[in-house]
Coordinates of N, CA and C in Angstrom, one line a residue:
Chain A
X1 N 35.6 66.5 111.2 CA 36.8 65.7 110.8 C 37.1 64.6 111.9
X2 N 37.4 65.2 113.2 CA 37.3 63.7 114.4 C 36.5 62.9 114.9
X3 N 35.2 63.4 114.1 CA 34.1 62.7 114.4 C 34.1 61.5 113.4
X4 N 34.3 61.8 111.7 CA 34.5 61.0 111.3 C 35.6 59.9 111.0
X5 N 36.8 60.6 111.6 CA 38.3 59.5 111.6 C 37.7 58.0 112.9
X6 N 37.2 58.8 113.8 CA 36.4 58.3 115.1 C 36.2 57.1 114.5
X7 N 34.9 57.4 113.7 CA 34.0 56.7 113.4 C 34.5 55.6 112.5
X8 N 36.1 55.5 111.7 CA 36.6 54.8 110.6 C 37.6 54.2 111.7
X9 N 38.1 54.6 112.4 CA 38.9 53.6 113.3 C 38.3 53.3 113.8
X10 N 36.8 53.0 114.1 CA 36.0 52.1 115.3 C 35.7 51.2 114.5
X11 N 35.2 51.3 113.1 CA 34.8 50.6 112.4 C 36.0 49.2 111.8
X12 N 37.4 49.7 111.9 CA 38.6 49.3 111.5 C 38.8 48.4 112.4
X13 N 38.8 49.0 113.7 CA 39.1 47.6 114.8 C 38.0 46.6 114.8
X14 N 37.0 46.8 115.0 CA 35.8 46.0 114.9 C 35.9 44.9 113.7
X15 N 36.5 45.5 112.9 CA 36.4 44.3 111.8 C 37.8 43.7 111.9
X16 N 38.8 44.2 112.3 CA 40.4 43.2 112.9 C 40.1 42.8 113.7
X17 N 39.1 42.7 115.0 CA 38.7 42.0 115.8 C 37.8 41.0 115.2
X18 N 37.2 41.1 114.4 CA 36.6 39.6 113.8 C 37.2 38.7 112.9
X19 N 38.1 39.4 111.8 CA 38.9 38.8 111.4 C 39.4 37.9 112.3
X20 N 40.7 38.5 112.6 CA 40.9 37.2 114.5 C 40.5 36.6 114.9
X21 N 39.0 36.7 115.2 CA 38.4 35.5 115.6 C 38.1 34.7 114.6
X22 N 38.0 35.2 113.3 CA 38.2 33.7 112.2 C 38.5 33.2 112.0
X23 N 40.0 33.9 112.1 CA 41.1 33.3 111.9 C 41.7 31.9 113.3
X24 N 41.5 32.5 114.2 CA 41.4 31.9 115.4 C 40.2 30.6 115.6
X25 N 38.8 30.5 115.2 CA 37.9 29.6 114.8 C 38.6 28.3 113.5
X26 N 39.4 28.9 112.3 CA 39.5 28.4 111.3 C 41.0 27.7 111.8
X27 N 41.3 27.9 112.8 CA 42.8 27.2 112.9 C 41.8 25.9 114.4
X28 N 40.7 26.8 114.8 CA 40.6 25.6 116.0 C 39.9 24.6 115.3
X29 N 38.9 24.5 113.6 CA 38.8 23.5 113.4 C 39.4 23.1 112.8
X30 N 40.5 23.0 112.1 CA 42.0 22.6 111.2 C 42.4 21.5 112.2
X31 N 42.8 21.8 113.6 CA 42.7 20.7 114.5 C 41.9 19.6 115.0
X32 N 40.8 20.0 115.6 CA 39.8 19.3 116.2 C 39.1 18.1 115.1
X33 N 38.7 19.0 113.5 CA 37.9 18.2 112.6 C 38.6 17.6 111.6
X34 N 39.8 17.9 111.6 CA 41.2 17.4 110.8 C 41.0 16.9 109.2
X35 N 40.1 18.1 108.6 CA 39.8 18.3 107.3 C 41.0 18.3 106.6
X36 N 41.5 18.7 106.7 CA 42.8 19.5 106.1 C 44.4 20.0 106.9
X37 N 45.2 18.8 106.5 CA 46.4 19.0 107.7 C 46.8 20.8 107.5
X38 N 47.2 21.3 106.5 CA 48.1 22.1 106.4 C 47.1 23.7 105.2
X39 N 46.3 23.7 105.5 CA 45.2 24.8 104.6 C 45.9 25.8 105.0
X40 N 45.9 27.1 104.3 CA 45.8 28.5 104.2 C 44.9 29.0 104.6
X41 N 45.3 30.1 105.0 CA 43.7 30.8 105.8 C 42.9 31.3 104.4
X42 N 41.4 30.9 104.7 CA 40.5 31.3 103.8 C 40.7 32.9 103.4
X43 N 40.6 33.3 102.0 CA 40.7 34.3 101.3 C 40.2 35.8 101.8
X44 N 39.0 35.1 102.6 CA 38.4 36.4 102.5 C 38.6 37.2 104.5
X45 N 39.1 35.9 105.2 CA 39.7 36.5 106.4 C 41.0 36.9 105.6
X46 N 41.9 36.9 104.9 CA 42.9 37.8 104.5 C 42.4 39.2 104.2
X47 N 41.4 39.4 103.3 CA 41.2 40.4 102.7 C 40.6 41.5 103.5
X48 N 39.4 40.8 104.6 CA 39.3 41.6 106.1 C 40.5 42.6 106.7
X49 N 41.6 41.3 106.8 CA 42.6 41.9 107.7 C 43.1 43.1 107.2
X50 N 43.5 42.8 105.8 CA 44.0 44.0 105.1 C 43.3 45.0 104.7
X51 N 42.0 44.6 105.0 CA 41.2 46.2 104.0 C 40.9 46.8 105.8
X52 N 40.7 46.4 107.2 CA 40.9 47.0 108.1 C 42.0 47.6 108.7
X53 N 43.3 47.0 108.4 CA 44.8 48.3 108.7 C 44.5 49.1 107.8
X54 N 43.9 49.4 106.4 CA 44.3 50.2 105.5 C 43.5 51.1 105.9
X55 N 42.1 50.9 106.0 CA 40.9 52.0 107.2 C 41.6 52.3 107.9
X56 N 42.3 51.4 108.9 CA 42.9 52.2 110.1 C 43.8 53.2 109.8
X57 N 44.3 53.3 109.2 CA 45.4 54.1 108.6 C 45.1 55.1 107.9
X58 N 44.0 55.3 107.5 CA 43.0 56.2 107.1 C 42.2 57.4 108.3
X59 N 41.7 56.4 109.2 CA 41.5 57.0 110.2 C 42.2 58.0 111.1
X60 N 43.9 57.0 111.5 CA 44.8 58.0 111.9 C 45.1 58.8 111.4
X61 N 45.8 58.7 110.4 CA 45.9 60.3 109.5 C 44.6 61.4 109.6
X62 N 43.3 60.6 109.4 CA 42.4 61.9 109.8 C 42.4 62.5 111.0
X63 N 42.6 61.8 112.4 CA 42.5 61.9 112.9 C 43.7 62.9 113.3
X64 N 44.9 62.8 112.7 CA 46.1 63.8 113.7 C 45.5 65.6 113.5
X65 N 46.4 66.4 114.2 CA 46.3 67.3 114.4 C 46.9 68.2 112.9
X66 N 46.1 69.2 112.8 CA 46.9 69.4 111.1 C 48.2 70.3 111.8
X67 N 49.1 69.9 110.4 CA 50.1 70.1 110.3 C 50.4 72.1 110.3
X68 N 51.3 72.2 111.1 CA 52.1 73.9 110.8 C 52.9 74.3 110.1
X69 N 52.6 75.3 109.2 CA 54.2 75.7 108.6 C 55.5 75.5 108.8
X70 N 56.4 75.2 108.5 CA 57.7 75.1 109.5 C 58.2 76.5 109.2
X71 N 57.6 77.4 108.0 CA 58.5 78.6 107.6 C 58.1 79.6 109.2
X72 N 58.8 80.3 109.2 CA 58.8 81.3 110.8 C 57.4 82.4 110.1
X73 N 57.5 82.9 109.1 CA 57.1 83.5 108.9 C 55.5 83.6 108.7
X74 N 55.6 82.2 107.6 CA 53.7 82.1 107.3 C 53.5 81.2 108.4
X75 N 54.0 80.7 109.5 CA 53.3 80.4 111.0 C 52.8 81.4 111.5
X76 N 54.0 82.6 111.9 CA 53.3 83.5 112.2 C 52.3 84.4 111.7
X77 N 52.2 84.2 110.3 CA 51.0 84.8 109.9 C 49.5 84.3 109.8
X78 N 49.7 82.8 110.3 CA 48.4 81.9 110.1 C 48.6 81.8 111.5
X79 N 49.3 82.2 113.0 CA 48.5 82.6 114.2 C 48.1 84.1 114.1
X80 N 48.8 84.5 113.7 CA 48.0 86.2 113.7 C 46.5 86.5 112.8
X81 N 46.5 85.5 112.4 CA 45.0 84.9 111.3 C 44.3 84.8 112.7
X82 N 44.4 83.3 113.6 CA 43.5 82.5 114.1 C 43.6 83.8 115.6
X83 N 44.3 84.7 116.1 CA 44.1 85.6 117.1 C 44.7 85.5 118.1
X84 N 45.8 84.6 117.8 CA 47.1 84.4 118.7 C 48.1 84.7 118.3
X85 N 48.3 85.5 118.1 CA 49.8 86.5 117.6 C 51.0 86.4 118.0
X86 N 52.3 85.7 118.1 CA 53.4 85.2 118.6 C 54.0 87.0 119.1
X87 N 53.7 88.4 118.5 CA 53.8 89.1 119.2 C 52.8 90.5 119.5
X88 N 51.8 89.6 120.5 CA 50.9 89.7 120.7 C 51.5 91.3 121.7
X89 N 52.6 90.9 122.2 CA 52.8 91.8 123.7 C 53.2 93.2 123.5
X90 N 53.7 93.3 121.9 CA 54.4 94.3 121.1 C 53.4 95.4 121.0
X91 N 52.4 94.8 120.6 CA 51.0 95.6 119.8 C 50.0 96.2 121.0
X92 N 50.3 96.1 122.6 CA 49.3 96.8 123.6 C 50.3 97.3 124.4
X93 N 50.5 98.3 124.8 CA 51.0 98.9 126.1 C 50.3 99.5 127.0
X94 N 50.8 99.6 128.6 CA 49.9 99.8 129.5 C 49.6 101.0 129.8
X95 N 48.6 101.9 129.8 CA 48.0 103.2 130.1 C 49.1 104.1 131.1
X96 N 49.2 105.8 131.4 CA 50.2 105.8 132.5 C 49.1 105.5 133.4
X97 N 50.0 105.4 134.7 CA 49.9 105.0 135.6 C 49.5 105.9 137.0
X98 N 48.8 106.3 137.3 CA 48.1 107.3 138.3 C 48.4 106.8 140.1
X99 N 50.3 107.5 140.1 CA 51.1 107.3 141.2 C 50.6 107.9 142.3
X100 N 49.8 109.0 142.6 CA 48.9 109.8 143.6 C 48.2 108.7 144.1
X101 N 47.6 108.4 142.9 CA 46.0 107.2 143.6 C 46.7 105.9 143.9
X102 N 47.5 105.2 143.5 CA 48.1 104.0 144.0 C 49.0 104.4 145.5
X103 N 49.1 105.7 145.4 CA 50.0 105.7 146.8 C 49.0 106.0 147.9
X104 N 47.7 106.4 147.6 CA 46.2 106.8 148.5 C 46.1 105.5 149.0
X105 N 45.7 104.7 148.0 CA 45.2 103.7 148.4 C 45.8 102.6 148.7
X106 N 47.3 102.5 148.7 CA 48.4 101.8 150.1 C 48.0 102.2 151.1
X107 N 47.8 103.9 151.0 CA 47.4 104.2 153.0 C 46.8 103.9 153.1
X108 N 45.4 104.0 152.7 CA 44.3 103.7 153.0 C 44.2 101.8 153.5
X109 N 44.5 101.1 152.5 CA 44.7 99.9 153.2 C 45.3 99.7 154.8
X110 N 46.6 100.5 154.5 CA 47.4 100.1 155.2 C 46.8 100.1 156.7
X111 N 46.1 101.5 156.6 CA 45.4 102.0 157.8 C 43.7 101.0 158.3
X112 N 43.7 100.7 157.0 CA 42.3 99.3 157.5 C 43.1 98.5 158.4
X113 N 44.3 98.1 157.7 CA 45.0 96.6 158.3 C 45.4 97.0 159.5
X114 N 45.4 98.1 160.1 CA 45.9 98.4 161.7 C 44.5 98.4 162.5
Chain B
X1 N 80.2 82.3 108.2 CA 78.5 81.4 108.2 C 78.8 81.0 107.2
X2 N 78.4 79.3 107.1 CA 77.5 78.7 105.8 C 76.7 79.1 105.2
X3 N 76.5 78.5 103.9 CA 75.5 78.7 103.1 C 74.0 77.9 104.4
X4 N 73.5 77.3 104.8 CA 72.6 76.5 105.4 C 72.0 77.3 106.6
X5 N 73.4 78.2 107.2 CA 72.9 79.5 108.6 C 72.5 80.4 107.7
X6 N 73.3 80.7 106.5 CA 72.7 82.0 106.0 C 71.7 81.5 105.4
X7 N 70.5 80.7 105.3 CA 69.5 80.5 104.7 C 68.2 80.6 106.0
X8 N 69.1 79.7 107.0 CA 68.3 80.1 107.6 C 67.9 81.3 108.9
X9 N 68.9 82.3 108.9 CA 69.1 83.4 108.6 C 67.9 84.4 108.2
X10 N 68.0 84.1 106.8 CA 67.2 84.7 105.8 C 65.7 84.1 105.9
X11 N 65.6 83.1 106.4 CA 64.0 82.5 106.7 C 64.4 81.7 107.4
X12 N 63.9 82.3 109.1 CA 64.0 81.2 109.6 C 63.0 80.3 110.0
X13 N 63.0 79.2 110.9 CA 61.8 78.2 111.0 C 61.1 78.3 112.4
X14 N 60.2 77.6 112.5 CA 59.1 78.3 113.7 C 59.6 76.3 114.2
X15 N 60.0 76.7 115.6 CA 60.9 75.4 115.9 C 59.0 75.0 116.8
X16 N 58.4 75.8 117.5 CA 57.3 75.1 117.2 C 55.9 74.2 116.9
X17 N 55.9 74.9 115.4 CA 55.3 74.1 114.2 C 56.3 72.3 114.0
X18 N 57.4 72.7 114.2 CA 58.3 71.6 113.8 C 58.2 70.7 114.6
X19 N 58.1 70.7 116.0 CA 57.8 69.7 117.2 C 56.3 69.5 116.9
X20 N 55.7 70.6 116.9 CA 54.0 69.9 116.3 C 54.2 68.6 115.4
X21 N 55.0 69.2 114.3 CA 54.4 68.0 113.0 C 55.3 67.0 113.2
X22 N 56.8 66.6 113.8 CA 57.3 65.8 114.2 C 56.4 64.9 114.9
X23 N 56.4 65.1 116.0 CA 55.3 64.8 117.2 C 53.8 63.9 116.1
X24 N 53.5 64.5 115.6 CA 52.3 63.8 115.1 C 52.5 62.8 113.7
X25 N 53.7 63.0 113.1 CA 54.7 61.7 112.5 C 54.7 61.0 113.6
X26 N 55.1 61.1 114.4 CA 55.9 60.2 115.4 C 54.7 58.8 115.8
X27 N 53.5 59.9 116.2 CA 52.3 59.4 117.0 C 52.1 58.3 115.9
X28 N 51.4 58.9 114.7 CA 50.8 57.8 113.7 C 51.6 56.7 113.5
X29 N 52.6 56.8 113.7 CA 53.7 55.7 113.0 C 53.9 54.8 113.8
X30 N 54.0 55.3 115.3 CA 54.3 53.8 116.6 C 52.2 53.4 116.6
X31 N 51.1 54.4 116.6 CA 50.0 53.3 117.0 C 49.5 52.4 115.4
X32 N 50.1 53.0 114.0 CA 49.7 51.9 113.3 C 50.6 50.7 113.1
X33 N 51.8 50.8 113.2 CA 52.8 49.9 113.8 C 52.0 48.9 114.4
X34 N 51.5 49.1 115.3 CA 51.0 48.0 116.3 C 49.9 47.2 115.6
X35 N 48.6 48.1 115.1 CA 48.4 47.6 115.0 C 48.9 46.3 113.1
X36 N 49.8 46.8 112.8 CA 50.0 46.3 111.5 C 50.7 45.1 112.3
X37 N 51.0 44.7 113.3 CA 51.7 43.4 113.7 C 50.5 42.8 114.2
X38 N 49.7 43.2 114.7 CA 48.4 42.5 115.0 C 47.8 41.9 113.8
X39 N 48.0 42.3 112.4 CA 47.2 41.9 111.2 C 48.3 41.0 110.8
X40 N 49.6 40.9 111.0 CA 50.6 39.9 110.8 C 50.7 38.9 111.2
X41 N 50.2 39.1 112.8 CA 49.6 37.5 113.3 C 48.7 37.1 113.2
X42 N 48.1 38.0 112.6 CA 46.7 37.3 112.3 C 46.4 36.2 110.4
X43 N 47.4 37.1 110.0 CA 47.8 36.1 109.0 C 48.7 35.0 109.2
X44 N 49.4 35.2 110.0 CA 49.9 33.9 110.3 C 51.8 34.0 109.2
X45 N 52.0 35.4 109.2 CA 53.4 35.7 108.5 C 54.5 35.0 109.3
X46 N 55.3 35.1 108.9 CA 56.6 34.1 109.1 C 58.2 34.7 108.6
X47 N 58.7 35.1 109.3 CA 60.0 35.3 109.1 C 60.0 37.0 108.3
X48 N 60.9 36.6 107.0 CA 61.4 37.6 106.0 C 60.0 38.5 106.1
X49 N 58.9 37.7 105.3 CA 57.8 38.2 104.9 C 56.9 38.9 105.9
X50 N 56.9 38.2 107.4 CA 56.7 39.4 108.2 C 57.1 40.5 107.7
X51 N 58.6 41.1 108.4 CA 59.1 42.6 107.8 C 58.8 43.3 106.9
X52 N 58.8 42.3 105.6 CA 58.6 43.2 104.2 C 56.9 43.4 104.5
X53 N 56.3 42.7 105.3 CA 54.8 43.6 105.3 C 54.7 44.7 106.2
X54 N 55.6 44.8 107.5 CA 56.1 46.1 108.1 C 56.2 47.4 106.9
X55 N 57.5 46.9 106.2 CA 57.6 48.1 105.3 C 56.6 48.0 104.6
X56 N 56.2 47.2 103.9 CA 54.9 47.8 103.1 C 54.1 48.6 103.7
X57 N 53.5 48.4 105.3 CA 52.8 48.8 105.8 C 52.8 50.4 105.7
X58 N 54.6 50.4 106.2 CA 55.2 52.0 107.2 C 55.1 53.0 105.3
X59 N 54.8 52.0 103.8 CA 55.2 53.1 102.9 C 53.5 53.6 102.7
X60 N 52.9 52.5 103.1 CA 51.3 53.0 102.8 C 51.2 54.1 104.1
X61 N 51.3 54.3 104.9 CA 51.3 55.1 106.1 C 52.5 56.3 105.3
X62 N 52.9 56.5 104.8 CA 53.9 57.5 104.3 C 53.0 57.9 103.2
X63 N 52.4 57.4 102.5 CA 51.8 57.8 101.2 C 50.6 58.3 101.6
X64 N 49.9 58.2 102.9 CA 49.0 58.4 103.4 C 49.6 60.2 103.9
X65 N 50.1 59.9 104.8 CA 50.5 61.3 105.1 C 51.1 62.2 104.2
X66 N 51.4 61.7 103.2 CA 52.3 62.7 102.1 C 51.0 63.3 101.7
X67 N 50.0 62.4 101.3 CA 48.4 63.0 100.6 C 47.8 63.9 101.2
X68 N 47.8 63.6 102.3 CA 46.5 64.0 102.8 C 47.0 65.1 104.5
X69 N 48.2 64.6 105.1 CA 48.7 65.5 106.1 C 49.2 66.4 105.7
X70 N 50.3 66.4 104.7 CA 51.2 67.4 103.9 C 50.7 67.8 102.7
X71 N 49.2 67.6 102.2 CA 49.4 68.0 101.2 C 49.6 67.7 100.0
X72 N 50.5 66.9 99.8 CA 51.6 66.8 98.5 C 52.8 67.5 98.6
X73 N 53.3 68.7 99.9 CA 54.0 69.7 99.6 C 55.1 69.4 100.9
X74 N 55.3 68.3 101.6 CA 56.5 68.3 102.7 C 57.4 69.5 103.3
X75 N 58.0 70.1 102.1 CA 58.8 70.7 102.6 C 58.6 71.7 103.2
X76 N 57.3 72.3 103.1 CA 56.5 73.0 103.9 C 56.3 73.2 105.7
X77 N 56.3 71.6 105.5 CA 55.6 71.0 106.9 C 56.9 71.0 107.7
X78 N 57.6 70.0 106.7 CA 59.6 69.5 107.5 C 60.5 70.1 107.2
X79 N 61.7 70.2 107.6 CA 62.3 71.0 107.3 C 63.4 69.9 105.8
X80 N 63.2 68.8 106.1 CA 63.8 67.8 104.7 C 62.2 67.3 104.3
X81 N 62.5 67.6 102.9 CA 60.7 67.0 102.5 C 60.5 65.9 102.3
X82 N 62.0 64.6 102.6 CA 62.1 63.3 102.7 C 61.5 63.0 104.0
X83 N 61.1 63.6 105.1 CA 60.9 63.2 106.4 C 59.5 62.2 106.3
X84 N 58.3 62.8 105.5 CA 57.2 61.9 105.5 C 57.4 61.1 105.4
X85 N 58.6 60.3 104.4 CA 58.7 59.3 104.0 C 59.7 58.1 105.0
X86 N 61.0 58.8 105.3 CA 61.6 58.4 105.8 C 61.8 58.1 107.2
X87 N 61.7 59.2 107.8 CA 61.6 59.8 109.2 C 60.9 58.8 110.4
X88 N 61.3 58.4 111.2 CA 60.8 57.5 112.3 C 60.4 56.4 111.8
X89 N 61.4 56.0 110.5 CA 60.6 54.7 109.9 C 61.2 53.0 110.4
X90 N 61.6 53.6 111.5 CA 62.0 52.1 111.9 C 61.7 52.3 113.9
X91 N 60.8 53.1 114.5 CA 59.8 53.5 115.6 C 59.4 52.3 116.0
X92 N 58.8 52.3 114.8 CA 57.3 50.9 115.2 C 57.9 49.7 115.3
X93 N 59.3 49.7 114.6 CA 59.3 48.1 114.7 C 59.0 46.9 115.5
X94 N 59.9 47.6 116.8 CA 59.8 47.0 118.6 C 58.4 46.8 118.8
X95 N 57.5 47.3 118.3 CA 56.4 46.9 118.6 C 55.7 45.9 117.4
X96 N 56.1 46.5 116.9 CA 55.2 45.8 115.5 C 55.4 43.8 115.8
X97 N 56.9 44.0 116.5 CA 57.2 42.5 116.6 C 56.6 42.0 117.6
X98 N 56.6 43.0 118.5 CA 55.9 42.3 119.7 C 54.3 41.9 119.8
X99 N 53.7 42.8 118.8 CA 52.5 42.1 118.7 C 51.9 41.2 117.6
X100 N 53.3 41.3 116.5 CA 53.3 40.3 115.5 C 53.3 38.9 116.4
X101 N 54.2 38.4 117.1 CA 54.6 37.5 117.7 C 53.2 37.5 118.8
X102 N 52.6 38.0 119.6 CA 51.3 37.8 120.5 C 50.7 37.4 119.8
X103 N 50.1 37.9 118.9 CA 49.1 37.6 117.9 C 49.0 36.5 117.4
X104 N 50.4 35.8 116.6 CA 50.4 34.8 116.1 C 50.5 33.5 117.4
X105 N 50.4 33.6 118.3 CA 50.4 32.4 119.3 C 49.3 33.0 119.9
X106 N 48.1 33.5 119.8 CA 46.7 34.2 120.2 C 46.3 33.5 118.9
X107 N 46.5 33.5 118.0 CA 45.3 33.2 116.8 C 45.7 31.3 117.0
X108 N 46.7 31.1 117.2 CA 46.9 29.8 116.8 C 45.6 29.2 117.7
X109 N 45.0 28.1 117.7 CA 43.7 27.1 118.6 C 44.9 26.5 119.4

């Protein structure tokens, strides 16, 4: 999917960027060769401009991030789908805890560190 | 409580899914903005007709997202199902003009 939005917005600017320059070409000889005091821009640099916003706009839309539920509930059911569970912390608790051997091995350090 | 707490109450919303899909309204709408003022001076629009091709723009960018980001189903996504449509629709303008206006003294020779 971002490969191909990629590939429709590259193609979108590329062609607004030429447009522009025809449009920009078609106004510098309106001047210089003084064919025509007051012409409209040729037909088909219009149709350029507007068929590349409407790609572009095409592109971005593919390009965003998809959309989340806003309901609380089927969110959290489509992260507990994907393996991120909003309560992930509920569902493990920690083993007991073996107070003899953690208090060994305080001495034991403690007595390296001297 | 209102009717509107006790609804949402009873179902409440995932505040963030809501900043997600805000957030990516938000995005599409100020970078095609820009570029839709760049195609404005490139046409060489003028005045009124500028803007009304703004909004034309910001409803094809709303029709776009209603299809194809939402689905068809908004209310899903937002918490008003008017948001695709409406929502940050006047963002882009500041820019839209600003590159309306570059553009059109950039294209002139």
């Amino acid at each position: 999917m971002s490969a191909l939005s990629n590939i429709i917005t590259a193609i979108s600017l590329l062609l607004l960027c030429h447009a522009g320059f025809s449009a920009y070409e078609f106004s510098h000889y309106l001047k210089h060769l003084t064919i025509k005091s007051n012409a409209s821009l040729p037909i088909d640099i219009i149709v350029e401009t507007l068929f590349s916003i409407s790609l572009f706009g095409v592109g971005q839309v593919l390009a965003a991030p998809k959309l989340q539920p806003v309901s609380f509930a089927k969110w959290a059911k489509q992260m507990e789908k994907d393996g991120n569970s909003p309560f992930a912390y509920l569902e493990r608790r920690p083993g007991f805890a073996n107070i003899q051997k953690i208090r060994a091995d305080y001495k034991d350090e403690s007595k390296a560190l001297k | 409580m209102d009717s509107k707490e006790r609804q949402l109450a009873i179902a409440p919303i995932s505040t963030e899914s809501l900043t997600q899909n805000t957030k990516a309204v938000y995005y599409i709408r100020s970078v095609s903005s820009t570029i839709f003022g760049v195609a404005a001076g490139i046409l060489g629009l003028e005045s009124y007709i500028g803007f009304l091709f703004y909004f034309a723009g910001t409803t094809y960018i709303s029709l776009l997202m209603f299809l194809v980001l939402a689905k068809g189903k908004p209310s899903e996504y937002f918490t008003s199902s008017s948001y695709v449509w409406t929502g940050n629709a006047f963002t882009g303008l500041t820019s839209f003009v600003l590159t309306w206006t570059m553009f059109y003294g950039l294209v002139d020779a």
